[in-house]
Every structure is written in C-alpha cells, then in structure tokens.
CSV table of C-alpha atoms in Angstrom, one decimal:
chain,number,residue,atom,x,y,z
H,173,GLU,CA,-5.1,-1.4,-11.7
H,174,ALA,CA,-2.5,-2.4,-9.1
H,175,ASP,CA,-1.9,-6.1,-8.3
H,176,ILE,CA,-2.7,-5.9,-4.6
H,177,TYR,CA,-5.5,-7.9,-3.2
H,178,GLN,CA,-7.5,-7.9,0.1
H,179,THR,CA,-9.9,-10.5,1.5
H,180,PRO,CA,-12.5,-10.5,2.7
H,181,ARG,CA,-13.9,-7.3,1.2
H,182,TYR,CA,-16.7,-7.2,3.8
H,183,LEU,CA,-16.8,-8.8,7.2
H,184,VAL,CA,-19.4,-8.7,9.9
H,185,ILE,CA,-18.4,-10.5,13.1
H,186,GLY,CA,-19.4,-10.7,16.7
H,187,THR,CA,-17.4,-9.3,19.7
H,188,GLY,CA,-14.6,-11.5,20.9
H,189,LYS,CA,-13.9,-13.3,17.7
H,190,LYS,CA,-10.4,-13.6,16.3
H,191,ILE,CA,-10.1,-12.4,12.7
H,192,THR,CA,-7.4,-12.2,10.1
H,193,LEU,CA,-7.5,-9.7,7.2
H,194,GLU,CA,-5.5,-10.9,4.2
H,195,CYS,CA,-3.4,-8.8,1.9
H,196,SER,CA,-1.3,-10.0,-1.0
H,197,GLN,CA,0.7,-8.2,-3.7
H,198,THR,CA,2.3,-9.7,-6.8
H,199,MET,CA,4.5,-6.7,-7.7
H,200,GLY,CA,7.5,-7.9,-5.6
H,201,HIS,CA,7.4,-4.8,-3.4
H,202,ASP,CA,9.4,-4.8,-0.2
H,203,LYS,CA,7.4,-2.2,1.7
H,204,MET,CA,3.9,-2.9,2.7
H,205,TYR,CA,1.4,-0.9,4.9
H,206,TRP,CA,-1.9,-1.2,6.8
H,207,TYR,CA,-4.1,1.9,7.1
H,208,GLN,CA,-7.3,2.4,9.0
H,209,GLN,CA,-9.9,4.8,7.6
H,210,ASP,CA,-13.2,5.9,9.2
H,211,PRO,CA,-15.9,7.5,7.0
H,212,GLY,CA,-15.0,11.1,6.1
H,213,MET,CA,-11.7,10.9,7.9
H,214,GLU,CA,-8.1,10.7,6.8
H,215,LEU,CA,-6.1,7.4,6.5
H,216,HIS,CA,-4.1,6.5,9.6
H,217,LEU,CA,-1.0,4.3,9.4
H,218,ILE,CA,-1.3,1.4,11.9
H,219,HIS,CA,1.5,-1.0,10.7
H,220,TYR,CA,4.2,-1.2,8.1
H,221,SER,CA,6.9,-3.5,7.0
H,222,TYR,CA,10.2,-2.9,5.1
H,223,GLY,CA,10.5,-6.6,4.1
H,224,VAL,CA,10.4,-10.2,5.3
H,225,ASN,CA,10.5,-10.5,9.1
H,226,SER,CA,10.3,-6.7,9.5
H,227,THR,CA,7.2,-5.2,11.1
H,228,GLU,CA,6.7,-1.8,12.8
H,229,LYS,CA,3.8,0.0,14.5
H,230,GLY,CA,2.5,3.1,12.8
H,231,ASP,CA,1.2,6.4,14.1
H,232,LEU,CA,-2.2,5.2,15.2
H,233,SER,CA,-2.2,2.8,18.2
H,234,SER,CA,-3.9,-0.4,17.2
H,235,GLU,CA,-4.6,-3.6,19.0
H,236,SER,CA,-4.0,-5.6,15.8
H,237,THR,CA,-0.8,-7.4,15.0
H,238,VAL,CA,0.8,-8.2,11.6
H,239,SER,CA,3.3,-10.7,10.3
H,240,ARG,CA,5.6,-10.7,7.2
H,241,ILE,CA,6.8,-14.2,6.5
H,242,ARG,CA,6.7,-13.9,2.7
H,243,THR,CA,7.3,-10.8,0.6
H,244,GLU,CA,4.0,-11.0,-1.1
H,245,HIS,CA,1.8,-11.5,2.0
H,246,PHE,CA,1.1,-9.1,4.9
H,247,PRO,CA,-1.9,-10.3,7.0
H,248,LEU,CA,-3.4,-8.3,9.9
H,249,THR,CA,-4.9,-10.1,12.9
H,250,LEU,CA,-7.2,-9.0,15.7
H,251,GLU,CA,-7.2,-11.6,18.5
H,252,SER,CA,-10.5,-10.4,20.1
H,253,ALA,CA,-12.6,-8.1,17.9
H,254,ARG,CA,-14.5,-5.2,19.6
H,255,PRO,CA,-17.1,-2.7,18.2
H,256,SER,CA,-14.4,0.0,18.4
H,257,HIS,CA,-12.5,-2.0,15.7
H,258,THR,CA,-15.3,-1.3,13.2
H,259,SER,CA,-13.6,0.5,10.3
H,260,GLN,CA,-12.2,0.2,6.8
H,261,TYR,CA,-8.8,-1.4,6.6
H,262,LEU,CA,-6.6,-0.6,3.6
H,263,CYS,CA,-3.5,-2.5,2.7
H,264,ALA,CA,-0.8,-0.8,0.5
H,265,SER,CA,2.6,-1.6,-1.0
H,266,SER,CA,5.2,0.6,-2.5
H,267,GLU,CA,8.0,0.5,-5.1
H,268,ASN,CA,11.6,-0.3,-4.2
H,269,GLY,CA,12.9,2.7,-6.1
H,270,GLY,CA,14.1,6.1,-5.0
H,271,ARG,CA,14.2,6.9,-1.3
H,272,HIS,CA,11.2,9.3,-1.1
H,273,VAL,CA,9.4,9.6,-4.4
H,274,TYR,CA,7.8,6.2,-4.7
H,275,GLU,CA,4.4,5.2,-5.8
H,276,GLN,CA,2.2,3.6,-3.2
H,277,TYR,CA,-0.5,1.2,-4.4
H,278,PHE,CA,-3.6,0.5,-2.4
H,279,GLY,CA,-5.8,-2.6,-2.2
H,280,PRO,CA,-9.6,-2.4,-2.4
H,281,GLY,CA,-10.0,-2.5,1.4
H,282,THR,CA,-11.8,-4.6,3.9
H,283,ARG,CA,-14.9,-3.1,5.6
H,284,LEU,CA,-15.0,-4.6,9.1
H,285,THR,CA,-18.1,-4.4,11.3
H,286,VAL,CA,-18.0,-5.8,14.8
H,287,THR,CA,-21.4,-6.2,16.4
Q,801,LYS,CA,2.5,19.7,13.7
Q,802,ASN,CA,2.5,18.2,10.2
Q,803,GLN,CA,-1.0,18.7,8.7
Q,804,VAL,CA,-2.8,18.6,5.4
Q,805,GLU,CA,-6.0,20.6,5.1
Q,806,GLN,CA,-8.4,20.3,2.1
Q,807,SER,CA,-11.2,22.4,0.9
Q,808,PRO,CA,-14.0,22.3,0.2
Q,809,GLN,CA,-15.1,19.3,2.3
Q,810,SER,CA,-17.7,18.5,-0.4
Q,811,LEU,CA,-18.6,19.8,-3.8
Q,812,ILE,CA,-21.4,19.2,-6.3
Q,813,ILE,CA,-21.1,20.2,-9.9
Q,814,LEU,CA,-22.9,19.4,-13.2
Q,815,GLU,CA,-21.5,17.1,-15.7
Q,816,GLY,CA,-19.2,18.9,-18.2
Q,817,LYS,CA,-18.3,21.7,-15.8
Q,818,ASN,CA,-14.8,22.3,-14.4
Q,819,CYS,CA,-13.8,22.5,-10.7
Q,820,THR,CA,-10.8,23.1,-8.6
Q,821,LEU,CA,-10.0,21.5,-5.2
Q,822,GLN,CA,-7.6,23.0,-2.7
Q,823,CYS,CA,-4.9,21.6,-0.4
Q,824,ASN,CA,-2.8,23.5,2.2
Q,825,TYR,CA,-0.1,21.7,4.1
Q,826,THR,CA,2.4,22.3,6.9
Q,827,VAL,CA,4.5,19.2,6.4
Q,828,SER,CA,8.2,19.8,6.8
Q,829,PRO,CA,10.7,18.9,5.5
Q,830,PHE,CA,8.7,18.5,2.3
Q,831,SER,CA,9.4,15.7,-0.2
Q,832,ASN,CA,6.5,15.4,-2.5
Q,833,LEU,CA,2.8,15.9,-2.9
Q,834,ARG,CA,0.3,13.5,-4.3
Q,835,TRP,CA,-3.3,13.6,-5.3
Q,836,TYR,CA,-5.4,10.3,-5.0
Q,837,LYS,CA,-8.9,9.5,-6.2
Q,838,GLN,CA,-10.9,7.2,-3.9
Q,839,ASP,CA,-14.1,5.7,-5.2
Q,840,THR,CA,-16.6,4.7,-2.5
Q,841,GLY,CA,-15.7,1.4,-1.0
Q,842,ARG,CA,-12.4,1.2,-2.9
Q,843,GLY,CA,-8.7,2.0,-2.2
Q,844,PRO,CA,-7.2,5.3,-3.3
Q,845,VAL,CA,-5.6,5.4,-6.8
Q,846,SER,CA,-2.8,7.8,-7.5
Q,847,LEU,CA,-3.5,10.7,-10.0
Q,848,THR,CA,-0.3,12.7,-9.7
Q,849,ILE,CA,3.0,13.0,-7.7
Q,850,MET,CA,4.9,16.3,-7.6
Q,851,THR,CA,8.3,17.0,-6.1
Q,852,PHE,CA,9.6,20.3,-4.9
Q,853,SER,CA,10.8,21.4,-8.3
Q,854,GLU,CA,7.6,20.7,-10.1
Q,855,ASN,CA,4.8,23.3,-10.1
Q,856,THR,CA,2.3,21.6,-12.4
Q,857,LYS,CA,1.5,18.1,-13.6
Q,858,SER,CA,-1.3,16.7,-15.7
Q,859,ASN,CA,-3.0,13.3,-16.0
Q,860,GLY,CA,-5.7,13.5,-18.7
Q,861,ARG,CA,-8.4,15.8,-17.5
Q,862,TYR,CA,-6.7,16.2,-14.1
Q,863,THR,CA,-4.1,19.0,-13.6
Q,864,ALA,CA,-2.3,19.5,-10.3
Q,865,THR,CA,-0.4,22.6,-9.3
Q,866,LEU,CA,2.1,23.1,-6.5
Q,867,ASP,CA,3.4,26.2,-4.8
Q,868,ALA,CA,6.0,25.0,-2.4
Q,869,ASP,CA,6.6,28.5,-1.1
Q,870,THR,CA,3.1,29.0,0.1
Q,871,LYS,CA,2.6,25.3,0.7
Q,872,GLN,CA,-0.5,25.1,-1.4
Q,873,SER,CA,-1.7,22.7,-4.1
Q,874,SER,CA,-4.7,22.5,-6.3
Q,875,LEU,CA,-6.3,19.9,-8.4
Q,876,HIS,CA,-8.2,21.1,-11.4
Q,877,ILE,CA,-10.7,18.8,-13.1
Q,878,THR,CA,-11.7,19.7,-16.7
Q,879,ALA,CA,-15.0,18.7,-18.4
Q,880,SER,CA,-16.2,16.6,-15.5
Q,881,GLN,CA,-17.8,13.2,-16.0
Q,882,LEU,CA,-20.1,11.2,-13.8
Q,883,SER,CA,-17.3,8.8,-13.1
Q,884,ASP,CA,-15.3,11.7,-11.5
Q,885,SER,CA,-17.7,11.4,-8.5
Q,886,ALA,CA,-15.3,10.3,-5.7
Q,887,SER,CA,-13.2,11.5,-2.8
Q,888,TYR,CA,-10.0,13.3,-3.8
Q,889,ILE,CA,-7.3,13.1,-1.3
Q,890,CYS,CA,-4.2,15.3,-1.0
Q,891,VAL,CA,-1.2,13.5,0.5
Q,892,VAL,CA,2.1,15.0,1.4
Q,893,SER,CA,5.3,13.1,2.1
Q,894,ASP,CA,8.2,14.2,4.2
Q,895,ARG,CA,11.9,13.4,3.7
Q,896,GLY,CA,12.7,13.2,7.4
Q,897,SER,CA,12.6,9.5,7.6
Q,898,THR,CA,13.6,6.4,5.6
Q,899,LEU,CA,9.9,5.4,5.4
Q,900,GLY,CA,9.0,8.7,3.7
Q,901,ARG,CA,6.0,9.3,6.0
Q,902,LEU,CA,2.7,10.1,4.2
Q,903,TYR,CA,0.3,12.7,5.7
Q,904,PHE,CA,-3.2,12.4,4.4
Q,905,GLY,CA,-5.9,15.0,4.1
Q,906,ARG,CA,-9.5,14.1,4.8
Q,907,GLY,CA,-10.4,14.5,1.2
Q,908,THR,CA,-12.9,16.5,-0.9
Q,909,GLN,CA,-16.1,14.6,-1.7
Q,910,LEU,CA,-17.0,15.4,-5.3
Q,911,THR,CA,-20.4,14.6,-6.8
Q,912,VAL,CA,-21.0,15.1,-10.5
Q,913,TRP,CA,-24.7,15.4,-11.4
Q,914,PRO,CA,-26.0,14.7,-14.9
C-alpha cells in the first residue's frame, strides 16, 4: 500500500461553500497530481506539480486551485462549491526516477457531493 | 488524437475461471503501458508497467501482453477470485513531454461470482 493519504474520504456540502481537499505523501516524491473521475469514466488530470512552489493546470479545465508549499502536501481548494463539482477527486504522486517509466501512486480518493 | 479504448466495458465470470481484458491505444509517441486495478471507492493500484521492448509481464495471477506494432494490450487473469472484482484500467504514457503524460481508458468492470 502506497503512503499517500487523502482527507476527507467523503464530503457532502452545500452550494457556495469553500472546501479544501487534503493530500499528503510520505515517500518524498517531487511530482504530485490531482485527477477528477466520474462514475464509469476515465481519470482526467486537473492539476500537477513538479515540486515545491510549482503548480500547473492539467488537461481538464477546473475551477479549483492548488498549492505546493511543502513537498509532502498538495491541497486542492474550491472557493465556491457547485453541484457540477460533484465527483471523485484522486491525488497521486510519482517517483523521482527515470524520465518516463515511473510508478504513479494514488491515494484513496475523496468523494465530493455538492447539494 | 491520443486515445485508449478498453473492451469489454463490463464482464461477469465465475470464481476460478480465467478471463482476458483488451486495450487498444493510439497514443504516440509511445513510452509505456500500465494496467491498474481500482476497487470501488478506492484509488487505482498498479499491476504492471511495460515499455516498448517488453511484450509480456506477470504479477501473480495477472499477465499483461503488449503488441506495440498493432498498439494492443491484454490483461489475462488466471483462476479468478472474488477479490478480483474491480475496475481494470489501461493507461498509456507518451514520451512527448517531461511530465510523461498519462492517457487513461474508462476501464473494464469485472465482477467475479461465487
């Protein structure tokens, strides 16, 4: 089991609330990622980071923001949640090894429901 | 357009039986192909990673094959167990960027019945 953690695991929140999804890893990985996954659909990359103070947007447009102040921590924030944000959010990190053949480890995910 | 297509979309088998899942991709330039297992409500867990030069790799009862010429891969599960019930996701990485972009299939939902 990979040492990557996400909290909360489940969150039901009302429209307009600000939320932060936490992700931490203890493997010392530089690269970290946030994916969004709807039921029966593929994972979509929404944010990634090469290291501290580095954040980039992924392929899927997202109203969320991320920060990377510490290597082990990569939180995702939604300033004003909407029902369209209802989804599963998966955090991942990858090894610092070879350029392309690297293992990517996923956290257990946060199931977000916005009512 | 870089894509990963998996078939079948879902599969039901009896415990102890074998099964094979398929993956076709159009990702280019190709770097490597992975198979992940995702239990319901959990994050994906890696089963195998294969590079261009590898055409088969095993992990216990899981055996993955890769034909880089036809851009096809398969995952064979032997002597299935109830715990094999999960979504199996084919993921292809390109080598066109420093990030090593991952392209995900939608997965095959496998259900193993007793």
